[in-house]
Amino acid sequence: GPAMAAVRDVEIDPQGTFKYILLRLQRPGGGDTRDIVRGTAAAEFHNHIFEKVNPEMEKLGYECKCLGGGKIDHNSKDKKIRVFGLSTGYGKADHSVTVEILKEVYTDYEITWSDDKK
């Protein structure tokens, strides 16, 4: 629907290394699901990101589930993004899924992932 299209696939800081979470949006009672990526250095913990995004999505009529987290290293100068690490609270996101979503938005970037902690 139009509201789902209004939700951006990716909202991450333009530069730096920061925590991120992978979220699944769903209409109550089933139907379409969609995965989105959110990350920011403003979040000290992964749940801070969820606590900000969840109410926004509920207003649009979505149930929001965190699929896990990690870290993103965004180098806008060299057009590189590295996805790694995990969330203590939510577990490790499937970074390969995150990378596919990031590639849709950052089409001219080199985007890689690993299970490294740092």
Protein backbone atom coordinates (compact mmCIF):
# COMPACT_ATOMS: atom_id res chain seq x y z
CA GLY A 1 0.00 0.00 0.00
CA PRO A 2 0.97 3.66 -0.19
CA ALA A 3 1.89 3.91 3.49
CA MET A 4 4.40 1.06 3.17
CA ALA A 5 6.00 2.88 0.26
CA ALA A 6 6.32 5.96 2.47
CA VAL A 7 8.61 4.05 4.82
CA ARG A 8 12.20 4.28 3.65
CA ASP A 9 14.18 1.04 3.33
CA VAL A 10 17.25 2.55 4.94
CA GLU A 11 17.85 5.34 7.42
CA ILE A 12 21.45 5.39 8.59
CA ASP A 13 23.97 8.07 9.52
CA PRO A 14 25.88 9.48 6.54
CA GLN A 15 29.25 8.79 8.12
CA GLY A 16 30.93 6.87 10.95
CA THR A 17 30.57 3.60 12.83
CA PHE A 18 27.32 2.99 14.68
CA LYS A 19 24.81 0.43 15.85
CA TYR A 20 22.06 -0.76 13.53
CA ILE A 21 19.02 -3.02 13.65
CA LEU A 22 17.16 -4.99 11.00
CA LEU A 23 13.39 -4.64 11.39
CA ARG A 24 10.45 -6.51 9.93
CA LEU A 25 7.26 -4.58 9.31
CA GLN A 26 3.94 -6.35 9.01
CA ARG A 27 0.29 -5.41 8.90
CA PRO A 28 -1.61 -6.78 11.91
CA GLY A 29 -3.16 -10.11 10.96
CA GLY A 30 -0.51 -10.99 8.40
CA GLY A 31 -0.12 -9.88 4.82
CA ASP A 32 2.90 -8.17 3.33
CA THR A 33 6.11 -8.02 5.28
CA ARG A 34 8.99 -5.73 4.61
CA ASP A 35 12.47 -5.50 6.10
CA ILE A 36 14.09 -2.15 6.84
CA VAL A 37 17.47 -1.01 8.19
CA ARG A 38 17.90 1.67 10.84
CA GLY A 39 21.18 2.83 12.38
CA THR A 40 22.59 5.84 14.15
CA ALA A 41 25.46 6.89 16.38
CA ALA A 42 22.89 8.67 18.57
CA ALA A 43 21.84 5.25 19.90
CA GLU A 44 24.01 4.03 22.75
CA PHE A 45 22.20 0.68 22.71
CA HIS A 46 20.35 -1.22 19.97
CA ASN A 47 17.03 -0.97 21.82
CA HIS A 48 17.22 2.83 21.66
CA ILE A 49 16.83 2.55 17.88
CA PHE A 50 13.87 0.19 18.25
CA GLU A 51 12.20 2.40 20.85
CA LYS A 52 12.35 5.33 18.44
CA VAL A 53 11.25 3.49 15.28
CA ASN A 54 8.53 1.28 16.77
CA PRO A 55 6.06 4.07 17.71
CA GLU A 56 6.56 5.71 14.29
CA MET A 57 5.66 2.42 12.57
CA GLU A 58 2.71 1.75 14.87
CA LYS A 59 1.28 5.13 13.86
CA LEU A 60 1.45 3.98 10.22
CA GLY A 61 -0.34 0.77 11.16
CA TYR A 62 2.54 -1.71 11.29
CA GLU A 63 3.68 -4.27 13.75
CA CYS A 64 7.42 -4.02 14.13
CA LYS A 65 9.75 -6.86 14.99
CA CYS A 66 13.49 -6.62 15.48
CA LEU A 67 15.31 -9.38 13.57
CA GLY A 68 18.67 -8.60 15.17
CA GLY A 69 21.38 -6.02 15.08
CA GLY A 70 25.01 -5.25 14.54
CA LYS A 71 27.18 -2.36 13.50
CA ILE A 72 27.62 -0.40 10.32
CA ASP A 73 30.80 1.35 9.31
CA HIS A 74 29.78 3.97 6.74
CA ASN A 75 32.59 5.63 4.80
CA SER A 76 30.85 8.09 2.49
CA LYS A 77 34.11 9.49 1.13
CA ASP A 78 35.28 6.12 -0.25
CA LYS A 79 31.69 4.91 -0.81
CA LYS A 80 32.12 1.85 1.35
CA ILE A 81 29.85 0.27 3.93
CA ARG A 82 30.87 -2.58 6.20
CA VAL A 83 28.29 -4.51 8.22
CA PHE A 84 29.52 -6.52 11.20
CA GLY A 85 29.09 -7.34 14.88
CA LEU A 86 25.93 -8.18 16.79
CA SER A 87 23.41 -6.92 19.31
CA THR A 88 23.58 -8.26 22.85
CA GLY A 89 19.85 -7.85 23.34
CA TYR A 90 18.49 -8.78 19.91
CA GLY A 91 21.17 -11.16 18.67
CA LYS A 92 22.94 -10.92 15.31
CA ALA A 93 20.97 -9.71 12.33
CA ASP A 94 21.37 -11.61 9.08
CA HIS A 95 23.96 -9.20 7.70
CA SER A 96 23.60 -10.64 4.20
CA VAL A 97 19.97 -9.47 4.19
CA THR A 98 21.05 -6.05 5.48
CA VAL A 99 23.61 -5.79 2.68
CA GLU A 100 20.98 -6.57 0.02
CA ILE A 101 18.74 -3.79 1.41
CA LEU A 102 21.67 -1.34 1.57
CA LYS A 103 22.61 -2.15 -2.05
CA GLU A 104 19.14 -1.06 -3.20
CA VAL A 105 19.81 2.41 -1.79
CA TYR A 106 23.60 2.81 -2.04
CA THR A 107 23.84 1.51 -5.58
CA ASP A 108 27.34 2.83 -6.29
CA TYR A 109 28.89 1.62 -3.01
CA GLU A 110 31.10 -1.33 -2.16
CA ILE A 111 29.14 -3.08 0.61
CA THR A 112 30.50 -6.01 2.58
CA TRP A 113 29.68 -7.91 5.76
CA SER A 114 31.39 -10.25 8.20
CA ASP A 115 30.78 -11.84 11.58
CA ASP A 116 33.73 -9.95 13.06
CA LYS A 117 33.03 -8.25 16.36
CA LYS A 118 35.13 -5.20 15.48
